[in-house]
């Protein structure tokens, strides 16, 4: 007898054959198989789990067809989701707080990073005599995009040192070769960016680092606690309508988180697209080593992370009333917990 699809599905329901035929049942279970993830600076190590999940086929393994739309910065990626051209954001955790303050409810549901990994540096070309943060007054500071997490980090740093955002001029420079060029040519006097951009400029001896959040210890020193960073977040409406799809996304990211921690820089550099290496594989590997601690090992948000992020954001976002923010609605570890049960190891 020839087995039809109907016969096979009946057998799967009776005997558990679905476990060995995932493509037959899984796609039907997902509420939304095809979706778009918006990200601001895909090549950044900050978003490495997203790239690994894509490159290693982890999204496909979960029955998903994912398109990654890359933008110049996190604020642009957020606009894509709010505007309806993307479903989920791969972006900075603190955007969920800012959105709630405006009456829009978005929730982080799996982490890619446990430290911001943002570095603030000054140009040795235009600020060779830099001595203190006060020297930044009146200067041009490059950020990936105005309103992005790099912009927010600089605002917080300025606030800590008695300066206001209006004391400087912010310029969007992106997160790739354009940012490197902006610093090399003196278009900006300082820059908040991430690796491999920062690593490239360090190699060029073009910058002096003045604030660094690539390690958990330095992050706690600057922000006063654990500061969640890159995550997947979506509107609460999307999560309510697509819980199985959200779980599939979380499964892929947690699997990528663990894969990164289990593999060395050589293996990772061979896995990401060649364009990420900016023409220098050894430099990229050095950047990986410098940032590995900042990447999440399991997709979970640290217990004190939401409060740290809220305190930091409230310090420099005008009219943000921290007392009115419900941090329980800006994140959940439920999806990451389930993903860790499915993938206890790599």
JSON list of N, CA, C and O in Angstrom, two decimals, residues 221-265:
[
{"chain": "A", "resi": 221, "resn": "UNK", "atom": "N", "xyz": [30.09, 48.48, 36.81]},
{"chain": "A", "resi": 221, "resn": "UNK", "atom": "CA", "xyz": [30.74, 49.70, 37.29]},
{"chain": "A", "resi": 221, "resn": "UNK", "atom": "C", "xyz": [30.07, 50.93, 36.69]},
{"chain": "A", "resi": 221, "resn": "UNK", "atom": "O", "xyz": [29.86, 51.94, 37.36]},
{"chain": "A", "resi": 222, "resn": "UNK", "atom": "N", "xyz": [29.73, 50.85, 35.41]},
{"chain": "A", "resi": 222, "resn": "UNK", "atom": "CA", "xyz": [29.14, 52.00, 34.72]},
{"chain": "A", "resi": 222, "resn": "UNK", "atom": "C", "xyz": [27.64, 52.14, 35.01]},
{"chain": "A", "resi": 222, "resn": "UNK", "atom": "O", "xyz": [27.15, 53.24, 35.28]},
{"chain": "A", "resi": 223, "resn": "UNK", "atom": "N", "xyz": [26.93, 51.01, 34.98]},
{"chain": "A", "resi": 223, "resn": "UNK", "atom": "CA", "xyz": [25.47, 51.06, 35.12]},
{"chain": "A", "resi": 223, "resn": "UNK", "atom": "C", "xyz": [24.95, 50.72, 36.51]},
{"chain": "A", "resi": 223, "resn": "UNK", "atom": "O", "xyz": [23.77, 50.89, 36.80]},
{"chain": "A", "resi": 224, "resn": "UNK", "atom": "N", "xyz": [25.82, 50.17, 37.37]},
{"chain": "A", "resi": 224, "resn": "UNK", "atom": "CA", "xyz": [25.39, 49.85, 38.72]},
{"chain": "A", "resi": 224, "resn": "UNK", "atom": "C", "xyz": [24.74, 48.50, 38.89]},
{"chain": "A", "resi": 224, "resn": "UNK", "atom": "O", "xyz": [24.18, 48.19, 39.95]},
{"chain": "A", "resi": 225, "resn": "UNK", "atom": "N", "xyz": [24.80, 47.65, 37.90]},
{"chain": "A", "resi": 225, "resn": "UNK", "atom": "CA", "xyz": [24.21, 46.32, 37.99]},
{"chain": "A", "resi": 225, "resn": "UNK", "atom": "C", "xyz": [24.28, 45.62, 36.65]},
{"chain": "A", "resi": 225, "resn": "UNK", "atom": "O", "xyz": [24.84, 46.15, 35.68]},
{"chain": "A", "resi": 226, "resn": "UNK", "atom": "N", "xyz": [23.72, 44.42, 36.58]},
{"chain": "A", "resi": 226, "resn": "UNK", "atom": "CA", "xyz": [23.66, 43.72, 35.30]},
{"chain": "A", "resi": 226, "resn": "UNK", "atom": "C", "xyz": [22.77, 44.50, 34.33]},
{"chain": "A", "resi": 226, "resn": "UNK", "atom": "O", "xyz": [21.69, 44.96, 34.70]},
{"chain": "A", "resi": 227, "resn": "UNK", "atom": "N", "xyz": [23.24, 44.64, 33.10]},
{"chain": "A", "resi": 227, "resn": "UNK", "atom": "CA", "xyz": [22.54, 45.43, 32.09]},
{"chain": "A", "resi": 227, "resn": "UNK", "atom": "C", "xyz": [22.27, 44.57, 30.87]},
{"chain": "A", "resi": 227, "resn": "UNK", "atom": "O", "xyz": [23.17, 44.32, 30.05]},
{"chain": "A", "resi": 228, "resn": "UNK", "atom": "N", "xyz": [21.05, 44.04, 30.73]},
{"chain": "A", "resi": 228, "resn": "UNK", "atom": "CA", "xyz": [20.74, 43.23, 29.55]},
{"chain": "A", "resi": 228, "resn": "UNK", "atom": "C", "xyz": [20.92, 44.04, 28.29]},
{"chain": "A", "resi": 228, "resn": "UNK", "atom": "O", "xyz": [20.72, 45.26, 28.28]},
{"chain": "A", "resi": 229, "resn": "UNK", "atom": "N", "xyz": [21.30, 43.36, 27.21]},
{"chain": "A", "resi": 229, "resn": "UNK", "atom": "CA", "xyz": [21.57, 44.11, 25.98]},
{"chain": "A", "resi": 229, "resn": "UNK", "atom": "C", "xyz": [20.77, 43.54, 24.81]},
{"chain": "A", "resi": 229, "resn": "UNK", "atom": "O", "xyz": [19.55, 43.64, 24.80]},
{"chain": "A", "resi": 230, "resn": "UNK", "atom": "N", "xyz": [21.45, 42.96, 23.84]},
{"chain": "A", "resi": 230, "resn": "UNK", "atom": "CA", "xyz": [20.75, 42.49, 22.65]},
{"chain": "A", "resi": 230, "resn": "UNK", "atom": "C", "xyz": [19.75, 41.39, 23.00]},
{"chain": "A", "resi": 230, "resn": "UNK", "atom": "O", "xyz": [20.04, 40.49, 23.77]},
{"chain": "A", "resi": 231, "resn": "UNK", "atom": "N", "xyz": [18.58, 41.49, 22.41]},
{"chain": "A", "resi": 231, "resn": "UNK", "atom": "CA", "xyz": [17.53, 40.49, 22.66]},
{"chain": "A", "resi": 231, "resn": "UNK", "atom": "C", "xyz": [16.62, 40.44, 21.45]},
{"chain": "A", "resi": 231, "resn": "UNK", "atom": "O", "xyz": [16.72, 41.27, 20.54]},
{"chain": "A", "resi": 232, "resn": "UNK", "atom": "N", "xyz": [15.74, 39.47, 21.43]},
{"chain": "A", "resi": 232, "resn": "UNK", "atom": "CA", "xyz": [14.62, 39.50, 20.51]},
{"chain": "A", "resi": 232, "resn": "UNK", "atom": "C", "xyz": [13.44, 40.06, 21.28]},
{"chain": "A", "resi": 232, "resn": "UNK", "atom": "O", "xyz": [13.14, 39.58, 22.38]},
{"chain": "A", "resi": 233, "resn": "UNK", "atom": "N", "xyz": [12.80, 41.08, 20.74]},
{"chain": "A", "resi": 233, "resn": "UNK", "atom": "CA", "xyz": [11.59, 41.59, 21.38]},
{"chain": "A", "resi": 233, "resn": "UNK", "atom": "C", "xyz": [10.51, 41.83, 20.33]},
{"chain": "A", "resi": 233, "resn": "UNK", "atom": "O", "xyz": [10.80, 42.04, 19.16]},
{"chain": "A", "resi": 234, "resn": "UNK", "atom": "N", "xyz": [9.28, 41.75, 20.80]},
{"chain": "A", "resi": 234, "resn": "UNK", "atom": "CA", "xyz": [8.14, 41.89, 19.90]},
{"chain": "A", "resi": 234, "resn": "UNK", "atom": "C", "xyz": [6.99, 42.50, 20.68]},
{"chain": "A", "resi": 234, "resn": "UNK", "atom": "O", "xyz": [7.01, 42.57, 21.91]},
{"chain": "A", "resi": 235, "resn": "UNK", "atom": "N", "xyz": [5.98, 42.94, 19.96]},
{"chain": "A", "resi": 235, "resn": "UNK", "atom": "CA", "xyz": [4.81, 43.50, 20.63]},
{"chain": "A", "resi": 235, "resn": "UNK", "atom": "C", "xyz": [4.11, 42.41, 21.43]},
{"chain": "A", "resi": 235, "resn": "UNK", "atom": "O", "xyz": [4.16, 41.22, 21.07]},
{"chain": "A", "resi": 236, "resn": "UNK", "atom": "N", "xyz": [3.48, 42.80, 22.51]},
{"chain": "A", "resi": 236, "resn": "UNK", "atom": "CA", "xyz": [2.74, 41.82, 23.30]},
{"chain": "A", "resi": 236, "resn": "UNK", "atom": "C", "xyz": [1.65, 41.18, 22.46]},
{"chain": "A", "resi": 236, "resn": "UNK", "atom": "O", "xyz": [1.34, 39.99, 22.61]},
{"chain": "A", "resi": 237, "resn": "UNK", "atom": "N", "xyz": [1.08, 41.95, 21.54]},
{"chain": "A", "resi": 237, "resn": "UNK", "atom": "CA", "xyz": [0.06, 41.41, 20.64]},
{"chain": "A", "resi": 237, "resn": "UNK", "atom": "C", "xyz": [0.63, 40.27, 19.80]},
{"chain": "A", "resi": 237, "resn": "UNK", "atom": "O", "xyz": [-0.02, 39.23, 19.63]},
{"chain": "A", "resi": 238, "resn": "UNK", "atom": "N", "xyz": [1.85, 40.45, 19.28]},
{"chain": "A", "resi": 238, "resn": "UNK", "atom": "CA", "xyz": [2.48, 39.40, 18.48]},
{"chain": "A", "resi": 238, "resn": "UNK", "atom": "C", "xyz": [2.70, 38.15, 19.33]},
{"chain": "A", "resi": 238, "resn": "UNK", "atom": "O", "xyz": [2.43, 37.03, 18.88]},
{"chain": "A", "resi": 239, "resn": "UNK", "atom": "N", "xyz": [3.20, 38.33, 20.54]},
{"chain": "A", "resi": 239, "resn": "UNK", "atom": "CA", "xyz": [3.46, 37.17, 21.41]},
{"chain": "A", "resi": 239, "resn": "UNK", "atom": "C", "xyz": [2.18, 36.46, 21.79]},
{"chain": "A", "resi": 239, "resn": "UNK", "atom": "O", "xyz": [2.15, 35.22, 21.85]},
{"chain": "A", "resi": 240, "resn": "UNK", "atom": "N", "xyz": [1.12, 37.20, 22.03]},
{"chain": "A", "resi": 240, "resn": "UNK", "atom": "CA", "xyz": [-0.17, 36.59, 22.38]},
{"chain": "A", "resi": 240, "resn": "UNK", "atom": "C", "xyz": [-0.74, 35.78, 21.22]},
{"chain": "A", "resi": 240, "resn": "UNK", "atom": "O", "xyz": [-1.31, 34.70, 21.42]},
{"chain": "A", "resi": 241, "resn": "UNK", "atom": "N", "xyz": [-0.57, 36.31, 20.02]},
{"chain": "A", "resi": 241, "resn": "UNK", "atom": "CA", "xyz": [-1.11, 35.65, 18.83]},
{"chain": "A", "resi": 241, "resn": "UNK", "atom": "C", "xyz": [-0.23, 34.51, 18.33]},
{"chain": "A", "resi": 241, "resn": "UNK", "atom": "O", "xyz": [-0.72, 33.58, 17.68]},
{"chain": "A", "resi": 242, "resn": "UNK", "atom": "N", "xyz": [1.08, 34.58, 18.63]},
{"chain": "A", "resi": 242, "resn": "UNK", "atom": "CA", "xyz": [2.03, 33.62, 18.05]},
{"chain": "A", "resi": 242, "resn": "UNK", "atom": "C", "xyz": [2.96, 33.01, 19.10]},
{"chain": "A", "resi": 242, "resn": "UNK", "atom": "O", "xyz": [4.19, 33.06, 18.97]},
{"chain": "A", "resi": 243, "resn": "UNK", "atom": "N", "xyz": [2.42, 32.40, 20.16]},
{"chain": "A", "resi": 243, "resn": "UNK", "atom": "CA", "xyz": [3.29, 31.87, 21.21]},
{"chain": "A", "resi": 243, "resn": "UNK", "atom": "C", "xyz": [4.21, 30.75, 20.75]},
{"chain": "A", "resi": 243, "resn": "UNK", "atom": "O", "xyz": [5.36, 30.65, 21.20]},
{"chain": "A", "resi": 244, "resn": "UNK", "atom": "N", "xyz": [3.73, 29.91, 19.84]},
{"chain": "A", "resi": 244, "resn": "UNK", "atom": "CA", "xyz": [4.57, 28.80, 19.36]},
{"chain": "A", "resi": 244, "resn": "UNK", "atom": "C", "xyz": [5.68, 29.32, 18.43]},
{"chain": "A", "resi": 244, "resn": "UNK", "atom": "O", "xyz": [6.79, 28.80, 18.45]},
{"chain": "A", "resi": 245, "resn": "UNK", "atom": "N", "xyz": [5.35, 30.33, 17.65]},
{"chain": "A", "resi": 245, "resn": "UNK", "atom": "CA", "xyz": [6.36, 30.94, 16.80]},
{"chain": "A", "resi": 245, "resn": "UNK", "atom": "C", "xyz": [7.43, 31.61, 17.64]},
{"chain": "A", "resi": 245, "resn": "UNK", "atom": "O", "xyz": [8.64, 31.48, 17.37]},
{"chain": "A", "resi": 246, "resn": "UNK", "atom": "N", "xyz": [7.00, 32.33, 18.68]},
{"chain": "A", "resi": 246, "resn": "UNK", "atom": "CA", "xyz": [7.95, 32.98, 19.58]},
{"chain": "A", "resi": 246, "resn": "UNK", "atom": "C", "xyz": [8.84, 31.95, 20.27]},
{"chain": "A", "resi": 246, "resn": "UNK", "atom": "O", "xyz": [10.05, 32.16, 20.44]},
{"chain": "A", "resi": 247, "resn": "UNK", "atom": "N", "xyz": [8.25, 30.81, 20.65]},
{"chain": "A", "resi": 247, "resn": "UNK", "atom": "CA", "xyz": [9.04, 29.76, 21.29]},
{"chain": "A", "resi": 247, "resn": "UNK", "atom": "C", "xyz": [10.07, 29.18, 20.32]},
{"chain": "A", "resi": 247, "resn": "UNK", "atom": "O", "xyz": [11.22, 28.92, 20.69]},
{"chain": "A", "resi": 248, "resn": "UNK", "atom": "N", "xyz": [9.66, 29.03, 19.07]},
{"chain": "A", "resi": 248, "resn": "UNK", "atom": "CA", "xyz": [10.60, 28.52, 18.06]},
{"chain": "A", "resi": 248, "resn": "UNK", "atom": "C", "xyz": [11.77, 29.49, 17.87]},
{"chain": "A", "resi": 248, "resn": "UNK", "atom": "O", "xyz": [12.92, 29.07, 17.75]},
{"chain": "A", "resi": 249, "resn": "UNK", "atom": "N", "xyz": [11.47, 30.78, 17.86]},
{"chain": "A", "resi": 249, "resn": "UNK", "atom": "CA", "xyz": [12.53, 31.79, 17.75]},
{"chain": "A", "resi": 249, "resn": "UNK", "atom": "C", "xyz": [13.48, 31.72, 18.95]},
{"chain": "A", "resi": 249, "resn": "UNK", "atom": "O", "xyz": [14.71, 31.76, 18.80]},
{"chain": "A", "resi": 250, "resn": "UNK", "atom": "N", "xyz": [12.89, 31.61, 20.14]},
{"chain": "A", "resi": 250, "resn": "UNK", "atom": "CA", "xyz": [13.70, 31.52, 21.35]},
{"chain": "A", "resi": 250, "resn": "UNK", "atom": "C", "xyz": [14.56, 30.26, 21.35]},
{"chain": "A", "resi": 250, "resn": "UNK", "atom": "O", "xyz": [15.72, 30.28, 21.76]},
{"chain": "A", "resi": 251, "resn": "UNK", "atom": "N", "xyz": [13.99, 29.16, 20.88]},
{"chain": "A", "resi": 251, "resn": "UNK", "atom": "CA", "xyz": [14.77, 27.92, 20.79]},
{"chain": "A", "resi": 251, "resn": "UNK", "atom": "C", "xyz": [16.01, 28.10, 19.94]},
{"chain": "A", "resi": 251, "resn": "UNK", "atom": "O", "xyz": [17.12, 27.66, 20.30]},
{"chain": "A", "resi": 252, "resn": "UNK", "atom": "N", "xyz": [15.84, 28.75, 18.78]},
{"chain": "A", "resi": 252, "resn": "UNK", "atom": "CA", "xyz": [16.97, 28.94, 17.86]},
{"chain": "A", "resi": 252, "resn": "UNK", "atom": "C", "xyz": [18.03, 29.85, 18.47]},
{"chain": "A", "resi": 252, "resn": "UNK", "atom": "O", "xyz": [19.23, 29.58, 18.33]},
{"chain": "A", "resi": 253, "resn": "UNK", "atom": "N", "xyz": [17.61, 30.91, 19.15]},
{"chain": "A", "resi": 253, "resn": "UNK", "atom": "CA", "xyz": [18.58, 31.85, 19.73]},
{"chain": "A", "resi": 253, "resn": "UNK", "atom": "C", "xyz": [19.31, 31.22, 20.91]},
{"chain": "A", "resi": 253, "resn": "UNK", "atom": "O", "xyz": [20.54, 31.37, 21.05]},
{"chain": "A", "resi": 254, "resn": "UNK", "atom": "N", "xyz": [18.60, 30.52, 21.77]},
{"chain": "A", "resi": 254, "resn": "UNK", "atom": "CA", "xyz": [19.26, 29.85, 22.90]},
{"chain": "A", "resi": 254, "resn": "UNK", "atom": "C", "xyz": [20.26, 28.82, 22.40]},
{"chain": "A", "resi": 254, "resn": "UNK", "atom": "O", "xyz": [21.38, 28.69, 22.93]},
{"chain": "A", "resi": 255, "resn": "UNK", "atom": "N", "xyz": [19.89, 28.11, 21.38]},
{"chain": "A", "resi": 255, "resn": "UNK", "atom": "CA", "xyz": [20.80, 27.13, 20.78]},
{"chain": "A", "resi": 255, "resn": "UNK", "atom": "C", "xyz": [22.05, 27.83, 20.24]},
{"chain": "A", "resi": 255, "resn": "UNK", "atom": "O", "xyz": [23.18, 27.35, 20.41]},
{"chain": "A", "resi": 256, "resn": "UNK", "atom": "N", "xyz": [21.86, 29.00, 19.63]},
{"chain": "A", "resi": 256, "resn": "UNK", "atom": "CA", "xyz": [22.99, 29.77, 19.12]},
{"chain": "A", "resi": 256, "resn": "UNK", "atom": "C", "xyz": [23.85, 30.32, 20.26]},
{"chain": "A", "resi": 256, "resn": "UNK", "atom": "O", "xyz": [25.08, 30.30, 20.18]},
{"chain": "A", "resi": 257, "resn": "UNK", "atom": "N", "xyz": [23.19, 30.81, 21.32]},
{"chain": "A", "resi": 257, "resn": "UNK", "atom": "CA", "xyz": [23.92, 31.29, 22.50]},
{"chain": "A", "resi": 257, "resn": "UNK", "atom": "C", "xyz": [24.88, 30.21, 23.00]},
{"chain": "A", "resi": 257, "resn": "UNK", "atom": "O", "xyz": [26.06, 30.47, 23.28]},
{"chain": "A", "resi": 258, "resn": "UNK", "atom": "N", "xyz": [24.37, 29.01, 23.12]},
{"chain": "A", "resi": 258, "resn": "UNK", "atom": "CA", "xyz": [25.18, 27.91, 23.67]},
{"chain": "A", "resi": 258, "resn": "UNK", "atom": "C", "xyz": [26.25, 27.46, 22.68]},
{"chain": "A", "resi": 258, "resn": "UNK", "atom": "O", "xyz": [27.37, 27.10, 23.08]},
{"chain": "A", "resi": 259, "resn": "UNK", "atom": "N", "xyz": [25.92, 27.50, 21.41]},
{"chain": "A", "resi": 259, "resn": "UNK", "atom": "CA", "xyz": [26.91, 27.11, 20.38]},
{"chain": "A", "resi": 259, "resn": "UNK", "atom": "C", "xyz": [28.10, 28.05, 20.42]},
{"chain": "A", "resi": 259, "resn": "UNK", "atom": "O", "xyz": [29.25, 27.63, 20.32]},
{"chain": "A", "resi": 260, "resn": "UNK", "atom": "N", "xyz": [27.85, 29.34, 20.57]},
{"chain": "A", "resi": 260, "resn": "UNK", "atom": "CA", "xyz": [28.93, 30.33, 20.61]},
{"chain": "A", "resi": 260, "resn": "UNK", "atom": "C", "xyz": [29.84, 30.08, 21.80]},
{"chain": "A", "resi": 260, "resn": "UNK", "atom": "O", "xyz": [31.08, 30.12, 21.68]},
{"chain": "A", "resi": 261, "resn": "UNK", "atom": "N", "xyz": [29.26, 29.83, 22.96]},
{"chain": "A", "resi": 261, "resn": "UNK", "atom": "CA", "xyz": [30.07, 29.60, 24.15]},
{"chain": "A", "resi": 261, "resn": "UNK", "atom": "C", "xyz": [30.89, 28.32, 24.05]},
{"chain": "A", "resi": 261, "resn": "UNK", "atom": "O", "xyz": [31.97, 28.21, 24.65]},
{"chain": "A", "resi": 262, "resn": "UNK", "atom": "N", "xyz": [30.41, 27.36, 23.27]},
{"chain": "A", "resi": 262, "resn": "UNK", "atom": "CA", "xyz": [31.07, 26.06, 23.17]},
{"chain": "A", "resi": 262, "resn": "UNK", "atom": "C", "xyz": [32.14, 26.00, 22.07]},
{"chain": "A", "resi": 262, "resn": "UNK", "atom": "O", "xyz": [32.90, 25.03, 22.00]},
{"chain": "A", "resi": 263, "resn": "UNK", "atom": "N", "xyz": [32.20, 27.04, 21.23]},
{"chain": "A", "resi": 263, "resn": "UNK", "atom": "CA", "xyz": [33.13, 27.00, 20.11]},
{"chain": "A", "resi": 263, "resn": "UNK", "atom": "C", "xyz": [34.16, 28.12, 20.20]},
{"chain": "A", "resi": 263, "resn": "UNK", "atom": "O", "xyz": [33.92, 29.17, 20.80]},
{"chain": "A", "resi": 264, "resn": "UNK", "atom": "N", "xyz": [35.32, 27.88, 19.58]},
{"chain": "A", "resi": 264, "resn": "UNK", "atom": "CA", "xyz": [36.40, 28.87, 19.65]},
{"chain": "A", "resi": 264, "resn": "UNK", "atom": "C", "xyz": [36.27, 29.91, 18.54]},
{"chain": "A", "resi": 264, "resn": "UNK", "atom": "O", "xyz": [35.42, 29.81, 17.65]},
{"chain": "A", "resi": 265, "resn": "UNK", "atom": "N", "xyz": [37.13, 30.91, 18.63]},
{"chain": "A", "resi": 265, "resn": "UNK", "atom": "CA", "xyz": [37.07, 32.03, 17.69]},
{"chain": "A", "resi": 265, "resn": "UNK", "atom": "C", "xyz": [37.30, 31.59, 16.25]},
{"chain": "A", "resi": 265, "resn": "UNK", "atom": "O", "xyz": [36.69, 32.13, 15.31]}
]
